[in-house]
Short mmCIF file of C-alpha atoms and ligand atoms in Angstrom, two decimals:
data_model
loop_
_atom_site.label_atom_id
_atom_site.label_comp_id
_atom_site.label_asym_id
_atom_site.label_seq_id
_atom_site.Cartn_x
_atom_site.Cartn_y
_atom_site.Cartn_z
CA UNK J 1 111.72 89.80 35.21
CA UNK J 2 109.00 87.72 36.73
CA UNK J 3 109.38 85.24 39.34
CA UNK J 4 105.69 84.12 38.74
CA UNK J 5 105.15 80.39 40.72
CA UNK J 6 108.23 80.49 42.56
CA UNK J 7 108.51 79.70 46.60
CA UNK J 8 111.18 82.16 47.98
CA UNK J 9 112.78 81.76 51.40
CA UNK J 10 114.12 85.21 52.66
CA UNK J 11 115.20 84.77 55.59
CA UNK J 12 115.67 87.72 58.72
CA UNK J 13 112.91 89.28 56.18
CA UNK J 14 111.28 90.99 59.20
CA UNK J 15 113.22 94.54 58.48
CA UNK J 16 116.05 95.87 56.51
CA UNK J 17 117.28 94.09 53.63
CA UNK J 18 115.25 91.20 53.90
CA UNK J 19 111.98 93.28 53.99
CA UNK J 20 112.69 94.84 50.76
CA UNK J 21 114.02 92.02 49.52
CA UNK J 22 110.65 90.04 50.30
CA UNK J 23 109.23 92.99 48.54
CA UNK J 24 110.93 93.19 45.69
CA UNK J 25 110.59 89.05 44.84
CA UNK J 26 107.04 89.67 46.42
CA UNK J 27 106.22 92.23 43.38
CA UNK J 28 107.92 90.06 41.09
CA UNK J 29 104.82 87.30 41.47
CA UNK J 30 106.77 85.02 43.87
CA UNK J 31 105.13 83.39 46.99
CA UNK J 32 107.24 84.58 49.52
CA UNK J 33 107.72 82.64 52.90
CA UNK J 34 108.79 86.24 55.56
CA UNK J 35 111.18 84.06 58.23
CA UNK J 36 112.33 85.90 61.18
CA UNK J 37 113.00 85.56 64.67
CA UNK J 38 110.46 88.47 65.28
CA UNK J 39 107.21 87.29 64.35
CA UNK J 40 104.90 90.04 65.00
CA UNK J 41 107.37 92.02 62.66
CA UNK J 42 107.01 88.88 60.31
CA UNK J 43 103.09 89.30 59.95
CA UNK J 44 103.00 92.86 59.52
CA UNK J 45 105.16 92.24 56.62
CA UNK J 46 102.91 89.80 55.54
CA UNK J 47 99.61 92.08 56.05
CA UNK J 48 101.65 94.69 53.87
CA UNK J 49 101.85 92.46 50.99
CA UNK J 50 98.89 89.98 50.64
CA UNK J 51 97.13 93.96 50.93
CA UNK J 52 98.90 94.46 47.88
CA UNK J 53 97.53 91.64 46.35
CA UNK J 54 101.31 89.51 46.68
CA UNK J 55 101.68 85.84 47.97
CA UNK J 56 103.23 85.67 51.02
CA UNK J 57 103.43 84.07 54.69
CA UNK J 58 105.19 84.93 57.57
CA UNK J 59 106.77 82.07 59.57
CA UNK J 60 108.98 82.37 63.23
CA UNK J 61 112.30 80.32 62.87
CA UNK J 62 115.54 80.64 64.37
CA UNK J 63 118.26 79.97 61.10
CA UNK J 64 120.95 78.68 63.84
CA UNK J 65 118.48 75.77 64.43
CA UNK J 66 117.97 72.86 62.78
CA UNK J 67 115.07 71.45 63.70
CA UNK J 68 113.14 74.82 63.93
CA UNK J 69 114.61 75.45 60.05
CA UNK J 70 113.37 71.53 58.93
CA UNK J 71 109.88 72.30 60.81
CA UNK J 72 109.81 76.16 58.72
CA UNK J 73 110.45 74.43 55.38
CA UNK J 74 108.00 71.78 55.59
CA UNK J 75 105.31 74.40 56.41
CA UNK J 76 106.64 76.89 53.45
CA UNK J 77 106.76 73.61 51.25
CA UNK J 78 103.08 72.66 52.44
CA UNK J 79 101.38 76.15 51.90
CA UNK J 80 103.40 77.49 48.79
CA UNK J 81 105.12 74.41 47.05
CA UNK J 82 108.78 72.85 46.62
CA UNK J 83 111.22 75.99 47.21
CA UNK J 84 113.33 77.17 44.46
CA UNK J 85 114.76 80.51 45.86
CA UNK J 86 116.85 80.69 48.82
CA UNK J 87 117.58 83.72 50.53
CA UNK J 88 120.36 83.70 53.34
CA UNK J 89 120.00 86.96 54.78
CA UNK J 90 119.14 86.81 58.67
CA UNK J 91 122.09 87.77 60.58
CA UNK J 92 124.24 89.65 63.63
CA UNK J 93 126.46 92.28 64.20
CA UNK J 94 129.33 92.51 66.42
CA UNK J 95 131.51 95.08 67.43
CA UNK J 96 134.36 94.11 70.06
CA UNK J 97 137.79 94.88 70.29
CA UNK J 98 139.82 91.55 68.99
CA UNK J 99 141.04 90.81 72.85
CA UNK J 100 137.83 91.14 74.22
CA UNK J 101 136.23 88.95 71.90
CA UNK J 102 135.00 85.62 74.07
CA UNK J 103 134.97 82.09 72.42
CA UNK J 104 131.33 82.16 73.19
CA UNK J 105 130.39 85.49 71.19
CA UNK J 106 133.14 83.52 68.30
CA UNK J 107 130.63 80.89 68.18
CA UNK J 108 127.42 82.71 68.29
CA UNK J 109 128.69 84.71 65.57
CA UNK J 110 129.70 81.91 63.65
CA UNK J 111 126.48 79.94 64.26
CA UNK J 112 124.40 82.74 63.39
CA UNK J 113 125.81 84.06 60.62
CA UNK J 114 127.46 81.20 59.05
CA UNK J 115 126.07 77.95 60.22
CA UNK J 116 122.94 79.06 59.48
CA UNK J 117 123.68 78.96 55.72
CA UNK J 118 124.90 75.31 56.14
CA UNK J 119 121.05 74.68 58.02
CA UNK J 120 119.05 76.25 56.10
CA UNK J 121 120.39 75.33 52.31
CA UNK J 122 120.98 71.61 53.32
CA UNK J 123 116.88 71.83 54.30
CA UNK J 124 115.63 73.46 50.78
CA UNK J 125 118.26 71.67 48.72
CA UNK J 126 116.11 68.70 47.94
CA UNK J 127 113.10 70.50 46.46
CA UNK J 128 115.81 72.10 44.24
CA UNK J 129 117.27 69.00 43.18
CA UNK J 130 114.49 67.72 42.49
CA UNK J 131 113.53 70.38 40.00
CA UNK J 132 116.81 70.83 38.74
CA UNK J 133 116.37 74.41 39.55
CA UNK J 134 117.40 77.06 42.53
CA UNK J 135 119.02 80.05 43.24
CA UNK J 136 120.74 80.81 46.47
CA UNK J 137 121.69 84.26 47.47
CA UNK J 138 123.76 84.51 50.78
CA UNK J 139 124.11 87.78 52.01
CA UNK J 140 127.51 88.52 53.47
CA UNK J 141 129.87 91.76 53.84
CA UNK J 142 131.91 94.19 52.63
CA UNK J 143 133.54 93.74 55.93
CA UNK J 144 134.83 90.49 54.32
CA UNK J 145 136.24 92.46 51.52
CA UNK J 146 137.71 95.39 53.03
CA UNK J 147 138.57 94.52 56.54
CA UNK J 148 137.04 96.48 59.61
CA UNK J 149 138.20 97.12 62.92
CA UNK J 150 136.77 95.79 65.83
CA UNK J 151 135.10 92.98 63.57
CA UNK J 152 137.18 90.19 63.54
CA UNK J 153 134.44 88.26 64.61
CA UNK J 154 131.86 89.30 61.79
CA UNK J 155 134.14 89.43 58.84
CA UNK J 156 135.36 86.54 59.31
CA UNK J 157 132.01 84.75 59.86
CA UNK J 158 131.16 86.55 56.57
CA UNK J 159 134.09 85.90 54.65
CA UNK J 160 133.35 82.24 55.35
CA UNK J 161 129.89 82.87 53.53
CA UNK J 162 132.17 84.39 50.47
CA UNK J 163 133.89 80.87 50.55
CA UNK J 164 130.69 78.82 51.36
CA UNK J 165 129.15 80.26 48.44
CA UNK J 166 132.34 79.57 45.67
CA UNK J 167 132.73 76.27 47.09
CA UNK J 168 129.13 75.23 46.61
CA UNK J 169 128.20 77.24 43.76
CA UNK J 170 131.03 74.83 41.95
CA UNK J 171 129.25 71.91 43.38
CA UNK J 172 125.97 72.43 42.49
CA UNK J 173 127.26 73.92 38.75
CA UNK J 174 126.02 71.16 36.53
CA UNK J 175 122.63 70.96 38.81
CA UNK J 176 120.96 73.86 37.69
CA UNK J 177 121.04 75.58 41.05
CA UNK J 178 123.16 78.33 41.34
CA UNK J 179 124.81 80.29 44.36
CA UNK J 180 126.07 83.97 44.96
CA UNK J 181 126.53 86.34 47.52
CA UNK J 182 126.01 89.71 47.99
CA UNK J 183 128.08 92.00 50.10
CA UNK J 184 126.23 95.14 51.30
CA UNK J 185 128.44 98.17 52.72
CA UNK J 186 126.82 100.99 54.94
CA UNK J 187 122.80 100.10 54.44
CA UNK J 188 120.46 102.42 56.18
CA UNK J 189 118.64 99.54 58.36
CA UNK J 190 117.94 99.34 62.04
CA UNK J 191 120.85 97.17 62.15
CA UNK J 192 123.22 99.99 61.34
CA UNK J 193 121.23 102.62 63.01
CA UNK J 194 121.61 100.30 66.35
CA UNK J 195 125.60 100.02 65.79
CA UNK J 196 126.26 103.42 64.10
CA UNK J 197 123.53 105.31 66.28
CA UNK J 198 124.09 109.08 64.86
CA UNK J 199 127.01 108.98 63.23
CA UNK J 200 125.17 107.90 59.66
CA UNK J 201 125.26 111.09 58.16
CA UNK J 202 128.68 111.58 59.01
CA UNK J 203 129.82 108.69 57.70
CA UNK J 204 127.62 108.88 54.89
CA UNK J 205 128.81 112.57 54.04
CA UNK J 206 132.56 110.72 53.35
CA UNK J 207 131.25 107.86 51.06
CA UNK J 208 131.59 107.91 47.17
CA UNK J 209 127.99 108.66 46.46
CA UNK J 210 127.09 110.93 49.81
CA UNK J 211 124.64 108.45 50.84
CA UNK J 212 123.92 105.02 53.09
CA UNK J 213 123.00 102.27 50.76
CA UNK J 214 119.04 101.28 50.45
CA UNK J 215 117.57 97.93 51.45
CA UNK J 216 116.00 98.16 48.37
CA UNK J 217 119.34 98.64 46.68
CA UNK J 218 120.79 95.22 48.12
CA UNK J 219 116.97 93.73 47.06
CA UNK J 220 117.24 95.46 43.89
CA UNK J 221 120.63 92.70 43.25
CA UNK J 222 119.18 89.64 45.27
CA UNK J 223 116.32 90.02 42.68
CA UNK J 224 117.98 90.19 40.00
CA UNK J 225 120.34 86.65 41.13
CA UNK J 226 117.55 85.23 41.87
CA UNK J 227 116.13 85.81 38.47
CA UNK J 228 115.85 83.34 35.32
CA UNK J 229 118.34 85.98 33.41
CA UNK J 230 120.92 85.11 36.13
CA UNK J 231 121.35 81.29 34.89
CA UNK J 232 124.66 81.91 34.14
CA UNK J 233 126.20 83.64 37.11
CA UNK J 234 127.65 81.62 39.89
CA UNK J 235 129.83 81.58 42.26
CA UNK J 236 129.84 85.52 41.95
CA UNK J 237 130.56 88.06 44.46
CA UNK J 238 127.90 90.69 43.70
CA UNK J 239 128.87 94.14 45.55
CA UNK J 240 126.35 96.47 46.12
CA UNK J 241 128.24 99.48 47.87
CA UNK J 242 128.40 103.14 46.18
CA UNK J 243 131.89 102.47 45.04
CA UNK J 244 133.10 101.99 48.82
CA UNK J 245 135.42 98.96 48.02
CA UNK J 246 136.02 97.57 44.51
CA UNK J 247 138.03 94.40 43.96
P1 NAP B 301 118.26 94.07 60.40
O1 NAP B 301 117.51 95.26 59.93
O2 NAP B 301 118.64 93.96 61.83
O3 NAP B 301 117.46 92.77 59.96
C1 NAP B 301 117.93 91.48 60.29
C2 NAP B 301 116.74 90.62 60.65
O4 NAP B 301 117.23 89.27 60.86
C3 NAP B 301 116.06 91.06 61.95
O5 NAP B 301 114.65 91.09 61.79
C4 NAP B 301 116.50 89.98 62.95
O6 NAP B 301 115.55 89.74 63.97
C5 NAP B 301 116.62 88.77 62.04
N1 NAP B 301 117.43 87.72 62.64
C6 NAP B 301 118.57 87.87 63.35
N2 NAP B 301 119.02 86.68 63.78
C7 NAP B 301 118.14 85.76 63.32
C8 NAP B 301 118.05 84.35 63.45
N3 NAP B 301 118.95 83.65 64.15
N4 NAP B 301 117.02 83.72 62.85
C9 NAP B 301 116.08 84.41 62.15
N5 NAP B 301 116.11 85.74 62.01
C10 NAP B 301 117.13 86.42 62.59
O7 NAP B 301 119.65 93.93 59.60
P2 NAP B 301 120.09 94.26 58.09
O8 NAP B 301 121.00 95.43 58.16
O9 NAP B 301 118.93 94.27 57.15
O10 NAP B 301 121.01 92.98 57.82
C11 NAP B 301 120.64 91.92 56.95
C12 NAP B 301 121.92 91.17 56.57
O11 NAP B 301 122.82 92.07 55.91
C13 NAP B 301 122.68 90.59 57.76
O12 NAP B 301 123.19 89.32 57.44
C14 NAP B 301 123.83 91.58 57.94
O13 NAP B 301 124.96 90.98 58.54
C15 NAP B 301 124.10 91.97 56.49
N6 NAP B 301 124.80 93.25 56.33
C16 NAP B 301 124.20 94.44 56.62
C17 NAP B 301 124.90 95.63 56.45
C18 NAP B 301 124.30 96.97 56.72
O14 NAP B 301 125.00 97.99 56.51
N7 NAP B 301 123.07 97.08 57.16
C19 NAP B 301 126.24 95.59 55.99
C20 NAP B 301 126.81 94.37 55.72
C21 NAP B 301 126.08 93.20 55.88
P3 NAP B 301 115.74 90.48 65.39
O15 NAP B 301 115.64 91.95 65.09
O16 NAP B 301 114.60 89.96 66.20
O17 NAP B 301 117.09 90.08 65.88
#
């Protein structure tokens, strides 16, 4: 599979899933763009790989902000070329008990997991157009899929990504541009060690295959979607969990 003269977006690239992902399209011979709300975490990522010889750049934008996101593209655009690979994946958790979730946490959850997707493809969508080629991979949840306490919140900010991502990828069908999601379940990332703190193993020790997911396990299917061999596929809910949930 090579990627070779694309311009990937990955965004929240700074750690977990999006820092393997940026890897993984990285290795693959695509210019990578790191975006992330933690910068100095963005440009270590970005030492990491131009060491390695890999195209990449590591830019500080908030997804949940338009202007910020139209400034970040123009500069990716500028330094790498038109953009042909979109990765949603910056995002937050949330963990409340349904009557103690506020309107205002409702809408920073929404905003930041969900609106974001509506910000940040509406900004690279012309370069795609234009080309009559993209991918878009939006990262969303198993949560979506399965249900989880205490998450109301978060799964259904992410189950709105499942629909965001049928409903476009049927739009963009005859443009060459395709759209998918990925759900991760239980992936060893500081985002789950913050929520989960040391019950991992436990957890982990009750899951079909004994073991968190990787990041590079969720990259390991972004790559591949993103790929020339994934022409046909869209609209698909890809789910990357150990056999967790199947539907
Ligand atoms: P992570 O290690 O916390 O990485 C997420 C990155 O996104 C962080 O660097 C974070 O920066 C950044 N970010 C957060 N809000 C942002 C914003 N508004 N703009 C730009 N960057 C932002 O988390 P992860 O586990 O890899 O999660 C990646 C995605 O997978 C998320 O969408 C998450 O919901 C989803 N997911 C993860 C799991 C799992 O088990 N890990 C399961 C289901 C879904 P800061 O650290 O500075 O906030």
């Amino acid at each position: 599979m090579s990627l070779a003269g694309k311009t990937a977006i990955v965004t929240g690239a700074a750690s977990g899933i999006g820092l393997a992902t940026a890897r993984r399209l990285a290795e693959a011979g695509a210019s990578v763009a790191i975006w992330d709300l933690n910068e100095q975490a963005a440009r270590a990522a970005v030492t990491e790989l131009t060491g390695a010889g890999r195209r990449a750049m590591a830019v500080r934008a908030d997804v949940s902000k338009r202007t910020e996101v139209d400034a970040a593209v123009r500069l990716v655009r500028d330094t790498f070329g038109p953009i042909g690979i979109l990765v949603n994946n910056a995002g937050m958790s949330a963990f409340n008990p349904f009557m103690e979730i506020t309107e205002e946490l409702w809408d920073r959850v929404m905003t930041v997991n969900l609106k974001s997707m509506l910000i940040c493809t509406q900004a690279v969508l012309p370069d795609m157009l234009q080309k009559g080629w993209g991918r878009i991979i939006n990262v969303s949840s198993s949560s979506a899929q399965s249900g989880a306490a205490r998450m109301v919140h978060y799964a259904a900010s992410k189950g709105g990504v499942i629909g965001f991502t049928k409903a476009l990828a049927q739009e963009l069908a005859p443009t060459g541009i395709t759209v998918n999601n990925v759900p991760p379940g239980f992936v060893d990332t500081p985002m789950l060690r913050a929520e989960l703190k040391d019950r991992v193993d436990q957890i982990a020790a009750a899951s079909p295959m004994k073991r968190p997911g990787r990041p590079e396990d969720m990259a390991a299917a972004i790559a591949f979607l993103a790929s020339e061999e994934a022409g046909y596929i869209t609209g698909h809910t890809l789910s990357v969990n150990g056999g967790r949930y199947s539907s």
